[in-house]
Coordinates of C-alpha atoms in Angstrom, one line a residue:
M1 CA -30.6 -4.7 7.8
K2 CA -31.0 -4.4 11.6
N3 CA -31.0 -7.8 13.3
D4 CA -33.7 -8.0 16.1
T5 CA -31.7 -10.7 17.9
P6 CA -28.5 -9.1 19.2
D7 CA -26.6 -12.4 19.6
D8 CA -23.3 -10.7 18.9
L9 CA -23.8 -7.8 21.4
S10 CA -21.6 -7.8 24.4
G11 CA -24.3 -6.0 26.5
D12 CA -21.9 -3.2 27.4
D13 CA -22.0 0.4 26.4
G14 CA -18.9 0.2 24.2
D15 CA -16.5 0.9 27.0
P16 CA -13.5 -1.5 26.4
N17 CA -12.7 -1.4 30.1
R18 CA -16.1 -2.7 31.1
R19 CA -17.0 -6.3 30.3
S20 CA -20.5 -7.8 30.5
I21 CA -21.5 -11.0 32.4
V22 CA -22.1 -12.7 29.0
T23 CA -18.7 -11.8 27.8
E24 CA -17.2 -13.1 31.0
A25 CA -19.2 -16.3 30.9
L26 CA -18.2 -17.0 27.3
G27 CA -14.5 -16.6 28.3
A28 CA -14.0 -13.8 25.7
K29 CA -10.6 -12.2 25.9
P30 CA -10.5 -8.4 26.5
D31 CA -8.9 -7.8 23.1
Q32 CA -11.7 -9.6 21.2
K33 CA -13.9 -7.0 19.5
K34 CA -17.6 -7.3 20.3
A35 CA -20.4 -5.1 19.1
S36 CA -21.7 -2.6 21.6
A37 CA -25.4 -2.1 22.3
D38 CA -25.6 0.8 19.8
T39 CA -23.5 -0.8 17.0
Y40 CA -26.6 -1.3 14.8
A41 CA -28.4 1.9 15.8
E42 CA -28.1 3.4 12.3
W43 CA -29.2 0.2 10.5
D44 CA -32.8 0.0 9.2
T45 CA -35.4 -2.6 9.9
E46 CA -36.8 -5.0 7.3
E47 CA -40.1 -3.0 7.4
T48 CA -38.3 0.2 6.5
I49 CA -36.3 -1.3 3.7
L50 CA -39.5 -2.9 2.2
A51 CA -41.4 0.4 2.5
V52 CA -38.6 2.2 0.6
K53 CA -38.6 -0.6 -2.0
A54 CA -42.4 -0.3 -2.4
A55 CA -42.2 3.4 -2.8
L56 CA -39.6 3.2 -5.6
E57 CA -41.0 0.2 -7.5
P58 CA -43.8 2.0 -9.3
H59 CA -41.2 4.0 -11.2
H60 CA -38.0 2.0 -11.1
D61 CA -36.6 -1.6 -11.2
V62 CA -35.5 -2.2 -7.6
S63 CA -32.8 -4.7 -6.6
L64 CA -31.9 -5.2 -3.0
I65 CA -28.2 -5.9 -2.4
E66 CA -27.0 -6.8 1.0
A67 CA -23.9 -4.9 2.3
N68 CA -21.5 -7.9 2.5
E69 CA -18.4 -9.1 0.6
E70 CA -20.5 -9.7 -2.5
A71 CA -22.1 -6.3 -2.7
Y72 CA -19.5 -4.6 -5.0
P73 CA -19.4 -7.5 -7.6
R74 CA -23.3 -7.6 -7.5
L75 CA -23.4 -3.8 -8.1
R76 CA -21.0 -4.0 -11.0
A77 CA -22.9 -6.9 -12.5
S78 CA -26.3 -5.2 -12.2
R79 CA -25.0 -1.8 -13.6
P80 CA -27.7 0.3 -11.8
D81 CA -28.6 3.8 -13.0
I82 CA -28.8 5.0 -9.5
V83 CA -28.0 3.5 -6.0
F84 CA -30.2 4.3 -3.0
N85 CA -28.0 3.4 -0.1
I86 CA -29.8 2.9 3.2

């Protein structure tokens, strides 16, 4: 899910040669990976996720599984007939 508070964004455009004022102020080293401003551009908002869930629920059992380290074990345990990956 897209986070509305980009705490982990460096504020740059992804150019590793350009560092933001925030990155400088935090004392981050140039080799530390930070997310660029467009890192989460392809992620969906909570509103979109819930709209898709609502559209599918009249005909299907819907389980939301977050894309983290536990996603694969949760998918295996739930044994879904289909996965709608957004």
